[in-house]
Amino acid sequence: MRILAGMGAWLLGAGTATAGSLLAVSLLGQSIADSQAQQLTAAAVSRALADESQETSPAGRQAASLPVTSSSPVGRTATARPAVAPPAGATVTPSPAPAASPPPASPSPATPDGTVLTSQGGTVLAECRQAGAYLVSWSPTQGYEATSVIRGPAATARVVFVSDANSVTMTVSCPAGATGAPVASSTIQSQGGGRTDE
């Protein structure tokens, strides 16, 4: 009989402790859900600031209640809570939106100075300077290569374009001085020794 009474008391105590633990966990879960449900969205904050800025008259200074609902992780819907209004006389300045950066400017196409002069062996870009003719750049025609370049500035600048069949010598000068345009003369010499002037 004593054993049965002891077991009954023990079971009663264990059941009470278990029920108390479950109640405590349930209450703790509800408080966590309520605290998470109190978070405001950005739209609700913006509406609260807009309402506060419109209520500037002394008769209209009342805190507006904004119902805010959000779903908690356990599926409960929070109750509506009044928004907290700033103290009377305080001004709320919204943060400015970031300014959009201008699109990068597209690079302007480069316009090389000088005059393009062509021959059978290639092309040169030349200009006239105070000291004479100057070769800015040169480009051989397919099958030729540039050799014996005298870039200048000098009385005459020169480049020789050579291929398997012949060589073309371009001589550039500035007869009108630094303000004039360069002119070129070409001499074609075949590998057999013949010579032709352009």
XYZ file of N, CA and C in Angstrom:
594
model
N 0.837 -1.202 0.000
C 0.000 0.000 0.000
C 0.867 1.246 0.000
N 1.954 1.190 0.804
C 2.835 2.357 0.825
C 3.508 2.536 -0.535
N 3.839 1.432 -1.167
C 4.503 1.518 -2.476
C 3.564 2.161 -3.483
N 2.315 1.778 -3.480
C 1.353 2.371 -4.406
C 1.145 3.858 -4.118
N 1.093 4.214 -2.823
C 0.915 5.618 -2.474
C 2.145 6.432 -2.907
N 3.357 5.842 -2.723
C 4.586 6.533 -3.136
C 4.643 6.719 -4.644
N 4.258 5.667 -5.384
C 4.262 5.772 -6.846
C 3.241 6.790 -7.331
N 2.084 6.834 -6.683
C 1.061 7.800 -7.064
C 1.527 9.229 -6.827
N 2.188 9.453 -5.682
C 2.707 10.794 -5.393
C 3.795 11.186 -6.390
N 4.612 10.195 -6.721
C 5.701 10.486 -7.662
C 5.141 10.821 -9.043
N 4.143 10.051 -9.502
C 3.528 10.325 -10.803
C 2.823 11.674 -10.812
N 2.173 12.019 -9.690
C 1.504 13.314 -9.606
C 2.507 14.456 -9.694
N 3.648 14.320 -9.017
C 4.682 15.371 -9.068
C 5.290 15.488 -10.461
N 5.554 14.319 -11.103
C 6.133 14.352 -12.453
C 5.171 14.992 -13.446
N 3.887 14.682 -13.339
C 2.894 15.264 -14.244
C 2.774 16.759 -14.053
N 2.808 17.207 -12.794
C 2.720 18.644 -12.520
C 3.935 19.375 -13.083
N 5.138 18.787 -12.900
C 6.355 19.423 -13.419
C 6.322 19.493 -14.939
N 5.846 18.432 -15.577
C 5.776 18.431 -17.053
C 4.785 19.463 -17.548
N 3.618 19.554 -16.921
C 2.619 20.535 -17.330
C 3.135 21.955 -17.138
N 3.855 22.191 -16.032
C 4.417 23.530 -15.796
C 5.459 23.888 -16.849
N 6.273 22.902 -17.229
C 7.294 23.161 -18.259
C 6.655 23.483 -19.594
N 5.629 22.744 -19.982
C 4.949 23.007 -21.242
C 4.292 24.378 -21.251
N 3.712 24.780 -20.119
C 3.095 26.097 -20.029
C 4.143 27.200 -20.176
N 5.293 27.011 -19.527
C 6.359 28.025 -19.615
C 6.879 28.148 -21.046
N 7.067 27.012 -21.724
C 7.548 27.056 -23.119
C 6.515 27.718 -24.015
N 5.232 27.453 -23.808
C 4.178 28.060 -24.607
C 4.157 29.576 -24.439
N 4.264 30.035 -23.173
C 4.269 31.479 -22.920
C 5.507 32.141 -23.515
N 6.624 31.479 -23.436
C 7.861 32.029 -24.006
C 7.736 32.148 -25.524
N 7.155 31.145 -26.168
C 6.964 31.204 -27.618
C 6.042 32.327 -28.024
N 4.993 32.574 -27.237
C 4.073 33.664 -27.558
C 4.757 35.012 -27.433
N 5.598 35.189 -26.415
C 6.274 36.484 -26.243
C 7.276 36.717 -27.364
N 7.935 35.653 -27.818
C 8.875 35.816 -28.935
C 8.118 36.169 -30.204
N 6.985 35.501 -30.442
C 6.190 35.785 -31.640
C 5.673 37.209 -31.613
N 5.222 37.692 -30.428
C 4.725 39.062 -30.332
C 5.828 40.071 -30.603
N 7.031 39.796 -30.074
C 8.121 40.755 -30.282
C 8.547 40.795 -31.736
N 8.492 39.670 -32.451
C 8.846 39.686 -33.863
C 7.767 40.369 -34.685
N 6.506 40.260 -34.233
C 5.421 40.846 -35.001
C 5.388 42.357 -34.881
N 6.166 42.934 -33.970
C 6.134 44.382 -33.789
C 7.049 45.110 -34.764
N 7.769 44.421 -35.615
C 8.670 45.075 -36.554
C 7.855 45.830 -37.594
N 8.286 47.040 -37.909
C 7.594 47.875 -38.879
C 8.254 47.739 -40.241
N 7.457 47.847 -41.282
C 8.003 47.840 -42.629
C 8.412 49.259 -43.011
N 9.207 49.371 -44.074
C 9.650 50.688 -44.534
C 8.465 51.523 -45.000
N 7.479 50.871 -45.613
C 6.299 51.611 -46.083
C 5.514 52.196 -44.914
N 5.404 51.434 -43.801
C 4.673 51.941 -42.636
C 5.395 53.135 -42.021
N 6.726 53.076 -41.970
C 7.488 54.210 -41.425
C 7.308 55.441 -42.303
N 7.330 55.253 -43.631
C 7.142 56.387 -44.540
C 5.768 57.004 -44.362
N 4.727 56.162 -44.211
C 3.385 56.704 -44.006
C 3.300 57.477 -42.701
N 3.950 56.968 -41.650
C 3.916 57.663 -40.357
C 4.579 59.026 -40.460
N 5.715 59.093 -41.182
C 6.396 60.378 -41.339
C 5.551 61.345 -42.168
N 4.878 60.836 -43.197
C 4.033 61.705 -44.025
C 2.858 62.243 -43.223
N 2.227 61.388 -42.417
C 1.101 61.841 -41.589
C 1.552 62.879 -40.567
N 2.730 62.681 -39.985
C 3.230 63.623 -38.976
C 3.515 64.985 -39.590
N 4.037 65.006 -40.827
C 4.345 66.289 -41.455
C 3.069 67.040 -41.845
N 1.956 66.317 -42.099
C 0.709 66.976 -42.453
C -0.015 67.538 -41.234
N 0.216 66.988 -40.070
C -0.484 67.438 -38.861
C 0.325 68.512 -38.153
N 0.326 69.711 -38.720
C 1.112 70.806 -38.145
C 0.275 71.787 -37.343
N -1.045 71.757 -37.488
C -1.882 72.701 -36.738
C -1.993 72.240 -35.284
N -2.183 73.199 -34.304
C -2.275 72.810 -32.891
C -3.436 71.870 -32.626
N -4.563 72.032 -33.357
C -5.717 71.177 -33.089
C -5.506 69.774 -33.644
N -4.623 69.667 -34.617
C -4.469 68.369 -35.246
C -3.288 67.578 -34.759
N -2.680 67.919 -33.651
C -1.524 67.185 -33.133
C -1.994 65.970 -32.355
N -2.256 64.946 -33.040
C -2.632 63.679 -32.413
C -1.832 62.595 -33.102
N -1.406 61.658 -32.334
C -0.614 60.562 -32.900
C -1.534 59.653 -33.698
N -1.193 59.407 -34.946
C -2.014 58.542 -35.797
C -1.684 57.096 -35.497
N -2.742 56.299 -35.477
C -2.546 54.872 -35.242
C -2.418 54.191 -36.583
N -1.331 53.458 -36.734
C -1.119 52.723 -37.971
C -1.225 51.250 -37.671
N -2.208 50.547 -38.235
C -2.258 49.107 -38.013
C -1.130 48.434 -38.765
N -0.339 47.669 -38.045
C 0.782 46.955 -38.647
C 0.585 45.497 -38.358
N 0.478 44.686 -39.397
C 0.319 43.250 -39.208
C 1.411 42.545 -39.967
N 1.901 41.512 -39.400
C 2.880 40.678 -40.087
C 2.733 39.276 -39.567
N 3.090 38.333 -40.377
C 2.973 36.932 -39.984
C 4.192 36.541 -39.179
N 3.953 35.929 -38.052
C 5.048 35.430 -37.231
C 5.437 34.055 -37.735
N 6.596 33.533 -37.303
C 7.010 32.222 -37.782
C 6.021 31.121 -37.435
N 5.202 31.275 -36.384
C 4.273 30.211 -35.997
C 2.892 30.434 -36.587
N 2.725 31.406 -37.525
C 1.475 31.599 -38.232
C 0.482 32.472 -37.519
N 0.860 33.187 -36.446
C -0.076 34.063 -35.747
C -0.023 35.445 -36.358
N -1.119 36.154 -36.328
C -1.181 37.527 -36.814
C -1.137 38.458 -35.621
N -0.212 39.430 -35.682
C -0.040 40.343 -34.548
C -1.187 41.335 -34.519
N -1.468 41.828 -33.344
C -2.526 42.817 -33.189
C -2.006 44.178 -33.606
N -2.930 45.075 -33.967
C -2.543 46.412 -34.403
C -1.984 47.181 -33.218
N -0.874 47.897 -33.480
C -0.242 48.681 -32.416
C -0.085 50.120 -32.910
N -0.277 51.098 -32.033
C -0.128 52.491 -32.474
C 1.324 52.807 -32.785
N 1.524 53.640 -33.801
C 2.879 54.069 -34.152
C 3.364 55.086 -33.141
N 4.653 55.092 -32.914
C 5.242 56.029 -31.963
C 5.514 57.326 -32.694
N 4.901 58.423 -32.268
C 5.079 59.715 -32.904
C 6.257 60.430 -32.258
N 7.018 61.211 -33.038
C 8.116 61.974 -32.443
C 7.575 63.050 -31.519
N 8.392 63.535 -30.582
C 7.933 64.578 -29.647
C 7.508 65.836 -30.386
N 6.582 66.591 -29.742
C 6.089 67.828 -30.341
C 7.252 68.790 -30.536
N 7.282 69.440 -31.684
C 8.342 70.403 -31.974
C 9.540 69.785 -32.661
N 9.618 68.449 -32.673
C 10.757 67.809 -33.331
C 10.489 67.723 -34.815
N 11.510 67.939 -35.613
C 11.372 67.849 -37.059
C 12.034 66.566 -37.531
N 11.365 65.905 -38.435
C 11.882 64.656 -38.990
C 12.321 64.940 -40.414
N 13.583 64.722 -40.692
C 14.113 64.954 -42.033
C 14.418 63.620 -42.674
N 13.727 63.278 -43.755
C 14.035 62.004 -44.406
C 15.410 62.062 -45.047
N 16.075 60.918 -45.069
C 17.416 60.880 -45.665
C 17.286 61.055 -47.169
N 18.194 61.838 -47.780
C 18.096 62.078 -49.214
C 18.424 60.810 -49.994
N 17.765 60.677 -51.138
C 18.042 59.524 -52.002
C 19.406 59.705 -52.642
N 20.153 58.619 -52.835
C 21.479 58.755 -53.452
C 21.348 59.264 -54.878
N 22.212 60.205 -55.217
C 22.187 60.786 -56.555
C 22.719 59.781 -57.559
N 22.048 59.724 -58.707
C 22.491 58.799 -59.756
C 23.744 59.345 -60.407
N 24.739 58.481 -60.571
C 25.974 58.932 -61.191
C 25.767 59.055 -62.693
N 26.361 60.090 -63.316
C 26.168 60.271 -64.756
C 26.856 59.150 -65.507
N 26.319 58.794 -66.690
C 26.966 57.737 -67.456
C 28.344 58.184 -67.917
N 29.279 57.245 -68.018
C 30.620 57.640 -68.451
C 30.579 58.184 -69.868
N 31.348 59.235 -70.086
C 31.390 59.849 -71.404
C 32.106 58.932 -72.369
N 31.535 58.804 -73.569
C 32.184 57.955 -74.563
C 33.410 58.675 -75.123
N 34.519 57.965 -75.321
C 35.730 58.627 -75.797
C 35.532 59.159 -77.207
N 36.029 60.364 -77.438
C 35.915 60.939 -78.762
C 36.935 60.283 -79.676
N 36.570 60.058 -80.917
C 37.518 59.408 -81.815
C 38.736 60.275 -82.034
N 39.897 59.648 -82.023
C 41.152 60.376 -82.203
C 41.288 60.806 -83.659
N 41.662 62.049 -83.858
C 41.890 62.549 -85.206
C 43.364 62.883 -85.336
N 44.149 62.037 -85.995
C 45.580 62.286 -86.092
C 45.855 63.523 -86.936
N 46.848 64.278 -86.531
C 47.262 65.449 -87.299
C 48.154 64.977 -88.439
N 48.061 65.659 -89.542
C 48.931 65.329 -90.657
C 48.156 65.030 -91.923
N 48.927 64.655 -92.955
C 48.372 64.366 -94.270
C 48.720 62.935 -94.647
N 47.738 62.192 -95.178
C 47.966 60.820 -95.611
C 48.494 60.840 -97.042
N 49.649 60.200 -97.237
C 50.274 60.108 -98.550
C 50.435 58.635 -98.878
N 50.074 58.241 -100.104
C 50.097 56.826 -100.471
C 51.035 56.574 -101.648
N 51.458 55.325 -101.732
C 52.280 54.862 -102.851
C 51.973 53.391 -103.070
N 52.641 52.802 -104.055
C 52.448 51.382 -104.329
C 52.918 50.520 -103.165
N 53.948 50.949 -102.438
C 54.506 50.140 -101.356
C 53.855 50.335 -100.002
N 53.163 51.460 -99.793
C 52.551 51.691 -98.494
C 52.032 53.100 -98.338
N 51.633 53.426 -97.095
C 51.023 54.717 -96.774
C 51.787 55.349 -95.628
N 51.957 56.688 -95.683
C 52.572 57.419 -94.576
C 51.624 58.525 -94.134
N 51.688 58.859 -92.843
C 50.994 60.021 -92.295
C 52.081 61.016 -91.935
N 52.107 62.156 -92.631
C 53.195 63.120 -92.463
C 52.633 64.485 -92.130
N 53.484 65.328 -91.516
C 53.107 66.706 -91.213
C 54.325 67.595 -91.338
N 54.071 68.883 -91.500
C 55.152 69.862 -91.619
C 55.352 70.552 -90.282
N 56.608 70.596 -89.844
C 56.963 71.274 -88.588
C 57.987 72.365 -88.893
N 58.370 73.094 -87.850
C 59.339 74.180 -88.041
C 60.652 73.651 -88.599
N 61.073 72.460 -88.151
C 62.367 71.915 -88.592
C 62.261 71.141 -89.893
N 61.044 70.958 -90.435
C 60.906 70.271 -91.716
C 59.835 69.198 -91.658
N 59.922 68.240 -92.590
C 58.928 67.172 -92.715
C 59.124 66.150 -91.601
N 57.983 65.606 -91.129
C 58.019 64.633 -90.032
C 57.022 63.519 -90.345
N 57.481 62.252 -90.220
C 56.610 61.107 -90.439
C 55.948 60.725 -89.117
N 54.643 60.919 -89.014
C 53.902 60.554 -87.804
C 53.796 59.041 -87.705
N 53.456 58.388 -88.821
C 53.363 56.923 -88.861
C 53.471 56.457 -90.292
N 53.663 55.152 -90.465
C 53.749 54.562 -91.798
C 53.218 53.142 -91.731
N 52.664 52.678 -92.861
C 52.052 51.358 -92.917
C 52.307 50.749 -94.288
N 53.063 49.641 -94.361
C 53.341 49.036 -95.664
C 52.119 48.310 -96.219
N 52.021 48.241 -97.542
C 50.987 47.462 -98.213
C 51.298 45.987 -98.005
N 50.290 45.134 -98.134
C 50.500 43.700 -97.949
C 51.561 43.197 -98.936
N 52.534 42.461 -98.406
C 53.636 41.956 -99.216
C 54.884 42.811 -99.113
N 54.779 44.006 -98.512
C 55.926 44.907 -98.343
C 56.262 45.015 -96.854
N 57.477 45.463 -96.581
C 57.867 45.816 -95.212
C 58.653 47.112 -95.249
N 58.555 47.885 -94.154
C 59.196 49.203 -94.093
C 60.633 49.057 -93.605
N 61.574 49.709 -94.293
C 62.986 49.724 -93.896
C 63.543 51.118 -94.139
N 64.742 51.367 -93.653
C 65.481 52.620 -93.897
C 64.616 53.854 -93.647
N 64.023 53.943 -92.447
C 63.128 55.056 -92.117
C 63.947 56.227 -91.589
N 63.753 57.394 -92.204
C 64.278 58.663 -91.675
C 63.037 59.472 -91.311
N 62.721 59.465 -90.021
C 61.446 60.019 -89.570
C 61.425 61.536 -89.610
N 62.515 62.206 -89.341
C 62.538 63.658 -89.283
C 62.232 64.150 -87.876
N 61.940 65.392 -87.683
C 61.787 66.407 -88.735
C 63.133 66.742 -89.400
N 63.057 66.839 -90.710
C 64.236 67.144 -91.520
C 63.763 67.763 -92.821
N 64.704 68.202 -93.605
C 64.343 68.796 -94.894
C 63.568 67.792 -95.725
N 63.986 66.526 -95.675
C 63.222 65.460 -96.317
C 63.171 64.272 -95.371
N 61.987 63.705 -95.181
C 61.813 62.470 -94.420
C 61.634 61.349 -95.431
N 61.993 60.110 -95.012
C 61.987 59.045 -96.008
C 61.666 57.705 -95.358
N 60.983 56.836 -96.154
C 60.766 55.456 -95.765
C 60.844 54.614 -97.038
N 61.437 53.423 -96.909
C 61.558 52.515 -98.046
C 60.708 51.288 -97.760
N 59.780 50.975 -98.692
C 58.949 49.779 -98.603
C 59.527 48.734 -99.551
N 59.873 47.561 -99.018
C 60.564 46.541 -99.805
C 59.697 45.292 -99.899
N 59.637 44.703 -101.126
C 58.976 43.417 -101.349
C 59.944 42.505 -102.103
N 59.512 41.286 -102.420
C 60.363 40.370 -103.180
C 60.600 40.869 -104.601
N 59.628 41.620 -105.161
C 59.745 42.062 -106.555
C 60.446 43.411 -106.695
N 60.169 44.357 -105.778
C 60.755 45.700 -105.922
C 60.795 46.419 -104.589
N 61.331 47.638 -104.608
C 61.346 48.507 -103.435
C 60.800 49.868 -103.833
N 60.032 50.474 -102.919
C 59.426 51.780 -103.161
C 59.975 52.736 -102.113
N 60.650 53.795 -102.577
C 61.191 54.809 -101.668
C 60.277 56.016 -101.692
N 59.683 56.346 -100.538
C 58.847 57.539 -100.424
C 59.648 58.630 -99.739
N 59.761 59.776 -100.397
C 60.473 60.929 -99.850
C 59.460 62.038 -99.623
N 59.396 62.553 -98.396
C 58.403 63.570 -98.017
C 59.130 64.867 -97.721
N 58.580 65.978 -98.240
C 59.167 67.293 -97.988
C 58.048 68.306 -97.770
N 58.442 69.505 -97.319
C 57.476 70.582 -97.050
C 57.919 71.831 -97.814
N 57.562 71.951 -99.088
C 58.020 73.112 -99.871
C 57.418 74.432 -99.394
N 56.249 74.419 -98.741
C 55.620 75.661 -98.282
C 55.982 75.990 -96.839
N 56.874 75.233 -96.212
C 57.276 75.503 -94.836
C 56.358 74.837 -93.834
N 56.451 75.298 -92.567
C 55.720 74.659 -91.476
C 54.217 74.817 -91.601
N 53.741 75.847 -92.323
C 52.298 76.067 -92.434
C 51.691 75.353 -93.626
N 52.495 74.778 -94.488
C 51.993 74.111 -95.680
C 51.731 72.634 -95.446
N 51.283 71.981 -96.525
C 51.005 70.545 -96.474
C 52.203 69.788 -97.032
N 52.506 68.622 -96.464
C 53.632 67.848 -96.979
C 53.296 67.225 -98.338
N 54.326 67.024 -99.138
C 54.176 66.358 -100.436
C 55.172 65.204 -100.475
N 54.843 64.184 -101.275
C 55.701 63.008 -101.347
C 56.026 62.681 -102.792
N 57.212 62.149 -102.993
C 57.594 61.599 -104.291
C 58.031 60.168 -104.045
N 57.695 59.261 -104.980
C 58.007 57.849 -104.822
C 58.895 57.380 -105.958
N 59.848 56.549 -105.612
C 60.736 55.938 -106.590
C 60.622 54.438 -106.450
N 60.273 53.749 -107.543
C 60.124 52.299 -107.529
C 61.332 51.693 -108.223
N 61.974 50.771 -107.548
C 63.147 50.106 -108.121
C 62.928 48.598 -108.048
N 62.955 47.964 -109.231
C 62.753 46.520 -109.254
C 64.009 45.824 -108.798
N 63.879 44.557 -108.418
C 65.029 43.819 -107.939
C 66.039 43.582 -109.064
N 65.602 43.692 -110.323
C 66.524 43.536 -111.450
C 67.311 44.787 -111.736
N 66.999 45.892 -111.079
C 67.788 47.109 -111.253
C 67.053 48.215 -111.954
N 65.838 47.964 -112.522
C 65.075 49.029 -113.192
C 64.537 50.018 -112.175
N 64.337 51.279 -112.610
C 63.894 52.337 -111.697
C 62.772 53.118 -112.348
N 61.736 53.411 -111.539
C 60.604 54.185 -112.029
C 60.252 55.216 -110.978
N 59.987 56.457 -111.412
C 59.588 57.540 -110.492
C 58.097 57.768 -110.614
N 57.447 57.988 -109.445
C 56.019 58.352 -109.457
C 55.883 59.846 -109.269
